[in-house]
PDB file of C-alpha atoms in Angstrom:
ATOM      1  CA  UNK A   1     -20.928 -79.448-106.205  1.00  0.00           C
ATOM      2  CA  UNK A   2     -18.805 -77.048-108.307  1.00  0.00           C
ATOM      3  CA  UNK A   3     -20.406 -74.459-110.639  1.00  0.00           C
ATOM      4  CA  UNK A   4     -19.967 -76.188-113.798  1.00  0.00           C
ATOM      5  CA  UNK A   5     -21.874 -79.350-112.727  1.00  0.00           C
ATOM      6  CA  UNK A   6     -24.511 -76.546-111.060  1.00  0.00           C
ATOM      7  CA  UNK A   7     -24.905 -75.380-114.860  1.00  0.00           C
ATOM      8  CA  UNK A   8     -25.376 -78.412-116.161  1.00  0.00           C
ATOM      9  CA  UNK A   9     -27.964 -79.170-113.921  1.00  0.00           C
ATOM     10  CA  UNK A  10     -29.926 -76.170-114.448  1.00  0.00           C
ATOM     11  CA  UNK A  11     -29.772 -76.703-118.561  1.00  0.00           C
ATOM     12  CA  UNK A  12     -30.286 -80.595-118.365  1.00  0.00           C
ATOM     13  CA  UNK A  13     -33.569 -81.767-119.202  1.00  0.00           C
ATOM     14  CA  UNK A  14     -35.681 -83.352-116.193  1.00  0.00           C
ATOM     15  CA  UNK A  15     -38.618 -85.294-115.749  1.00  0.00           C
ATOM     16  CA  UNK A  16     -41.873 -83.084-114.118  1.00  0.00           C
ATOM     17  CA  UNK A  17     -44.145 -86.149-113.859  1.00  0.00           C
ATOM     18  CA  UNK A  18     -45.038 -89.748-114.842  1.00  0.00           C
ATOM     19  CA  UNK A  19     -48.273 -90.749-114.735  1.00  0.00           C
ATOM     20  CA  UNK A  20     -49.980 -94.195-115.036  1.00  0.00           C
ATOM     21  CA  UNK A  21     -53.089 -94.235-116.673  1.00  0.00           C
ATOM     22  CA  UNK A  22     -56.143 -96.409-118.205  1.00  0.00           C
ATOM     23  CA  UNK A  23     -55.056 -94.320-121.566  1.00  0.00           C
ATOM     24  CA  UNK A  24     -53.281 -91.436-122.491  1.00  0.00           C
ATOM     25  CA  UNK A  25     -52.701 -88.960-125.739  1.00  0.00           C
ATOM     26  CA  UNK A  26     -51.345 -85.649-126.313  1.00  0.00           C
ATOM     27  CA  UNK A  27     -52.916 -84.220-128.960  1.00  0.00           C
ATOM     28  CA  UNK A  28     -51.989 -80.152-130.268  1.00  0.00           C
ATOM     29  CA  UNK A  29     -49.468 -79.970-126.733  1.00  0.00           C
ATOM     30  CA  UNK A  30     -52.116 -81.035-124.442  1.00  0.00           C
ATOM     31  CA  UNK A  31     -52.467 -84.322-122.051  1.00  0.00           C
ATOM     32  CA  UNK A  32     -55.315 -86.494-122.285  1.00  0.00           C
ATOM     33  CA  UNK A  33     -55.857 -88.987-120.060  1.00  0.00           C
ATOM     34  CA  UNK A  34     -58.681 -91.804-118.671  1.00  0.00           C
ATOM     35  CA  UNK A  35     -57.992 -93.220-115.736  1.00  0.00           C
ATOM     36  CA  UNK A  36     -55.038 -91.583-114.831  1.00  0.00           C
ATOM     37  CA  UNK A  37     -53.217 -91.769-111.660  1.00  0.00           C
ATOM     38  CA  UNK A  38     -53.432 -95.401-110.474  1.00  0.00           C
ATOM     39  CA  UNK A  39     -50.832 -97.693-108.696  1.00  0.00           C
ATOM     40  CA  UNK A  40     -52.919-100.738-108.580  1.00  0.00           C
ATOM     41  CA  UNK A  41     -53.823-103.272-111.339  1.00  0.00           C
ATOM     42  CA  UNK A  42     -56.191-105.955-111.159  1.00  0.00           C
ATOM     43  CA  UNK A  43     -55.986-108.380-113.642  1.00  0.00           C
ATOM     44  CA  UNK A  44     -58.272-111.088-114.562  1.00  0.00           C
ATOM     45  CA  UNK A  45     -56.158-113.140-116.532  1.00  0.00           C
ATOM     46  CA  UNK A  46     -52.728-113.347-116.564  1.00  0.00           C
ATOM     47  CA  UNK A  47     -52.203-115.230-120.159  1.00  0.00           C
ATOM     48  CA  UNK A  48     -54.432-112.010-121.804  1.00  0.00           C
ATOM     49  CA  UNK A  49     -51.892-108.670-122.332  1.00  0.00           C
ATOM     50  CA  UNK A  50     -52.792-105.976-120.612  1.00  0.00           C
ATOM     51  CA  UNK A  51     -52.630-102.144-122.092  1.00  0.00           C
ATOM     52  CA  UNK A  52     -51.144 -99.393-120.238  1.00  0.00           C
ATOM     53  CA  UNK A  53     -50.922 -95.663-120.719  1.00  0.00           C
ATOM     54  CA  UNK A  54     -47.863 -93.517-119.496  1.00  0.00           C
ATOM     55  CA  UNK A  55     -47.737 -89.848-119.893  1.00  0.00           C
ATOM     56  CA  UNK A  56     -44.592 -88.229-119.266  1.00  0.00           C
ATOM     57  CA  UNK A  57     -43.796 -84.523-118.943  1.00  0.00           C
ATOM     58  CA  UNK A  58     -40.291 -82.920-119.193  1.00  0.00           C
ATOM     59  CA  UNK A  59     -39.216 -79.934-118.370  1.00  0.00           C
ATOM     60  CA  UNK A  60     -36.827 -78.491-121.340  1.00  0.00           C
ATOM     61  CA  UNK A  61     -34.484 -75.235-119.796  1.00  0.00           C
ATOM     62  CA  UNK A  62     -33.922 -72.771-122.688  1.00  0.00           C
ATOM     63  CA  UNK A  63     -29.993 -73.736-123.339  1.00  0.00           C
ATOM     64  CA  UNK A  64     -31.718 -77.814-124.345  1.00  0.00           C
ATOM     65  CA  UNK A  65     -33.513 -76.270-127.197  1.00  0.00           C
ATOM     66  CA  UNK A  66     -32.938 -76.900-130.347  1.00  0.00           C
ATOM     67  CA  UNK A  67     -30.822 -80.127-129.410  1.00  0.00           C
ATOM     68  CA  UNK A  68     -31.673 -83.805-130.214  1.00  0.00           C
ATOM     69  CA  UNK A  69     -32.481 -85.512-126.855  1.00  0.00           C
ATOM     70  CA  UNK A  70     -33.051 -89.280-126.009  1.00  0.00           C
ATOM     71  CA  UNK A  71     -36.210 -90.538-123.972  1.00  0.00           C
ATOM     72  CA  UNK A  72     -36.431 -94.291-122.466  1.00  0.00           C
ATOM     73  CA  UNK A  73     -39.587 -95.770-120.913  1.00  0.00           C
ATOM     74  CA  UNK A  74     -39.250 -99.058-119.543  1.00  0.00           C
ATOM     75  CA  UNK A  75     -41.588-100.961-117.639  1.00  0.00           C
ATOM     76  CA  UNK A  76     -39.645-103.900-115.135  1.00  0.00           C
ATOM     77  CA  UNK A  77     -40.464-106.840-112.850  1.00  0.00           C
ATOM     78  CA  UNK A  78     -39.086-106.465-109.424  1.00  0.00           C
ATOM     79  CA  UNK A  79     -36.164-108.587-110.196  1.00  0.00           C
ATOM     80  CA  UNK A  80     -35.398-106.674-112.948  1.00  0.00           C
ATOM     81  CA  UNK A  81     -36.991-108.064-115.890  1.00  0.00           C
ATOM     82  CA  UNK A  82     -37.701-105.817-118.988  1.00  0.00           C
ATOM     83  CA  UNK A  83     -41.247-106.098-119.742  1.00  0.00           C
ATOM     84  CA  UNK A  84     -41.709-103.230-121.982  1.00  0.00           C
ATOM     85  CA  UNK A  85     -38.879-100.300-123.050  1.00  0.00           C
ATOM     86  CA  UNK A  86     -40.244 -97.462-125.650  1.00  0.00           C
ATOM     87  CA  UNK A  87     -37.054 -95.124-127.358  1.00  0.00           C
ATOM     88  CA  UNK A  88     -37.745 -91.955-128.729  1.00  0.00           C
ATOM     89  CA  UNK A  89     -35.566 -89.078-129.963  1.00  0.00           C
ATOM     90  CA  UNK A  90     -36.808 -85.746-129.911  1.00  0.00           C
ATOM     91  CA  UNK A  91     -35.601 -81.657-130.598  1.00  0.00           C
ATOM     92  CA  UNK A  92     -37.809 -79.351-128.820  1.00  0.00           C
ATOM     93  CA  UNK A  93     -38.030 -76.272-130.449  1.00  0.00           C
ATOM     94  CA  UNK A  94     -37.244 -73.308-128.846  1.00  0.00           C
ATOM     95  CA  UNK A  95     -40.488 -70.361-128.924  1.00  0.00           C
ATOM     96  CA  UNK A  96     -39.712 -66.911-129.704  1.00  0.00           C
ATOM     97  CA  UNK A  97     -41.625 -65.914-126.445  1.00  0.00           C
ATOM     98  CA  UNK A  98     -39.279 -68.348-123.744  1.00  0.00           C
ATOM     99  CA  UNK A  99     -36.652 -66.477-122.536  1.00  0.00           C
ATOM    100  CA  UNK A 100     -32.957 -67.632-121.690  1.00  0.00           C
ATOM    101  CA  UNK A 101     -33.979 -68.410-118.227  1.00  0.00           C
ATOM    102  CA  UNK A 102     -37.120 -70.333-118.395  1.00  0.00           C
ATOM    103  CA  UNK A 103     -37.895 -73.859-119.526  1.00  0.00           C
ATOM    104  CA  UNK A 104     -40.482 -75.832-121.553  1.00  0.00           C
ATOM    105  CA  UNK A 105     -42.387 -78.175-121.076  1.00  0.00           C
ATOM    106  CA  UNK A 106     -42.885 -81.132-123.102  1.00  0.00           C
ATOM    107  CA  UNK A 107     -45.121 -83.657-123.344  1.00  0.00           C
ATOM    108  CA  UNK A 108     -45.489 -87.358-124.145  1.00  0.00           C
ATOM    109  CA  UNK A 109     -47.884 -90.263-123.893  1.00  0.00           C
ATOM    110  CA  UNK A 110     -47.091 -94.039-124.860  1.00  0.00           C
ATOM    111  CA  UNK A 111     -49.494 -96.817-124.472  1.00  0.00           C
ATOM    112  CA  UNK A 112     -47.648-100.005-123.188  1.00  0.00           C
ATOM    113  CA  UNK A 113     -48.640-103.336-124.253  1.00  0.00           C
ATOM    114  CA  UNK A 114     -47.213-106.443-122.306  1.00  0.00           C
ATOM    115  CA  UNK A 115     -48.453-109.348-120.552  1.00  0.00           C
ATOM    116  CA  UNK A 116     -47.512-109.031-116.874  1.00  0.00           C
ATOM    117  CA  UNK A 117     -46.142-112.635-115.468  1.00  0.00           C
ATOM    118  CA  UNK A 118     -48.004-112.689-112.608  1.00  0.00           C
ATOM    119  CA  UNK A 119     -48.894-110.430-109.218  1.00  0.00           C
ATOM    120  CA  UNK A 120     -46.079-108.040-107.701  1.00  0.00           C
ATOM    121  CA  UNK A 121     -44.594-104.933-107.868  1.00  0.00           C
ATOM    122  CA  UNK A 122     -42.891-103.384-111.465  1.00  0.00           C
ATOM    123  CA  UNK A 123     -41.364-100.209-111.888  1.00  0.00           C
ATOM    124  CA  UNK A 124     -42.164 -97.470-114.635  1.00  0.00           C
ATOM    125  CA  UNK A 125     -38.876 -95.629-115.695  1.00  0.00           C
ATOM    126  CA  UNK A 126     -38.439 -92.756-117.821  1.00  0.00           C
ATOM    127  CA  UNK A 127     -34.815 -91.387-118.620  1.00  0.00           C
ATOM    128  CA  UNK A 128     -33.564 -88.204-120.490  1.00  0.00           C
ATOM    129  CA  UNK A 129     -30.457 -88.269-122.024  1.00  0.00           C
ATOM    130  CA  UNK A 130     -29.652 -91.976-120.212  1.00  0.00           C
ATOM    131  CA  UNK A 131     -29.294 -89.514-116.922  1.00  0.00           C
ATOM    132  CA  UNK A 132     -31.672 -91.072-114.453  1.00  0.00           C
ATOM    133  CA  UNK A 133     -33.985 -88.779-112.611  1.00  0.00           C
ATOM    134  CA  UNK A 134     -35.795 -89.093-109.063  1.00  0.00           C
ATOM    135  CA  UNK A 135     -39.448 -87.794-110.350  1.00  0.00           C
ATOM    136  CA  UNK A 136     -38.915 -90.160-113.763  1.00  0.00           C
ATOM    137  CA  UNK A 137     -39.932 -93.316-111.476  1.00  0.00           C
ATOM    138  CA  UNK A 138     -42.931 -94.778-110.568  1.00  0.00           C
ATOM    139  CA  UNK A 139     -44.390 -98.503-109.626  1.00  0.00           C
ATOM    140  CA  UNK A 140     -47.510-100.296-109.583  1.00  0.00           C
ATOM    141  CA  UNK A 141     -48.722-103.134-107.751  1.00  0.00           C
ATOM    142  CA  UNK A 142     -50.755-106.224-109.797  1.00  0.00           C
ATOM    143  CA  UNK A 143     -52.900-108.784-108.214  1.00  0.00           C
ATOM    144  CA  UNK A 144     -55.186-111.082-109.175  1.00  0.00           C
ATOM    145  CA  UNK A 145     -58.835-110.010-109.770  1.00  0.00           C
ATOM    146  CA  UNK A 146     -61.117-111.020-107.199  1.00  0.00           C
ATOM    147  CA  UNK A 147     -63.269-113.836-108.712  1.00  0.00           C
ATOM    148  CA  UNK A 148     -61.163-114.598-111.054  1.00  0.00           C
ATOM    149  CA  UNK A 149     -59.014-117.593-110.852  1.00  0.00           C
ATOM    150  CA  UNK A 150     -56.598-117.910-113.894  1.00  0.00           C
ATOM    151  CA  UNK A 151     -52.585-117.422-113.110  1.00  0.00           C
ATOM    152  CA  UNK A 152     -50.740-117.946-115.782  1.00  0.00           C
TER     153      UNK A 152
END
């Protein structure tokens, strides 16, 4: 890798987590979640839409300030089907107390409503600036409730 790519690197935004949850917020900066942390989903029925929280964190290095940025949530079916897909553009500011060689972070919370087709395996993306990013991907598993006996 040559130095100008290194550079780039270091002042592209990146993904610090995504996190599945039973409901997220930010409210004034800060994460709020219920149920956070889950990889497993067990619906009941498969005709009803189910609601899901993602929180997302980026990390924003000091030269990304003060830029317009692009972030992508999509939620897919393991043969690639778009189930869900959130856009949002956003220009973190830039505090008078970061200096040139730290970064920000920000934060962001979307609740996902969609009606899963049936038990498997889907796959949460988030991407920054349509550069995908190893800690902006997650998955959950869905099955069938026990006791319950609807599939749509």
């Amino acid at each position: 890798m040559n130095q100008d790519n290194e550079l780039d690197d270091l002042n592209r935004p990146s993904v610090d987590f995504l996190i599945l949850a039973d409901r997220a917020e930010v409210l004034n900066g800060k994460l709020y979640m219920m149920g956070g942390g889950w990889d497993r989903l067990n619906v009941g029925d498969f005709g009803k839409q189910q609601t899901i929280g993602i929180a997302v964190g980026l990390q924003i290095p000091w030269h990304a300030t003060n830029q317009q940025h692009q972030l992508n949530v999509r939620i897919e079916s393991s043969d690639n089907i778009e189930l869900f897909t959130a856009q949002l553009g956003f220009t973190p500011g830039r505090p008078p107390v970061l200096r040139a060689a730290e970064a920000q972070r920000v934060i962001f919370a979307f609740a996902a409503a969609l009606t899963l087709p049936g038990p498997g395996t889907f796959t949460v993306k988030a991407i920054v600036n349509d550069v995908p990013d190893r800690r902006g991907e997650t998955f959950f598993n869905v099955a069938l409730a026990p006791g319950s006996a609807r599939v749509a």
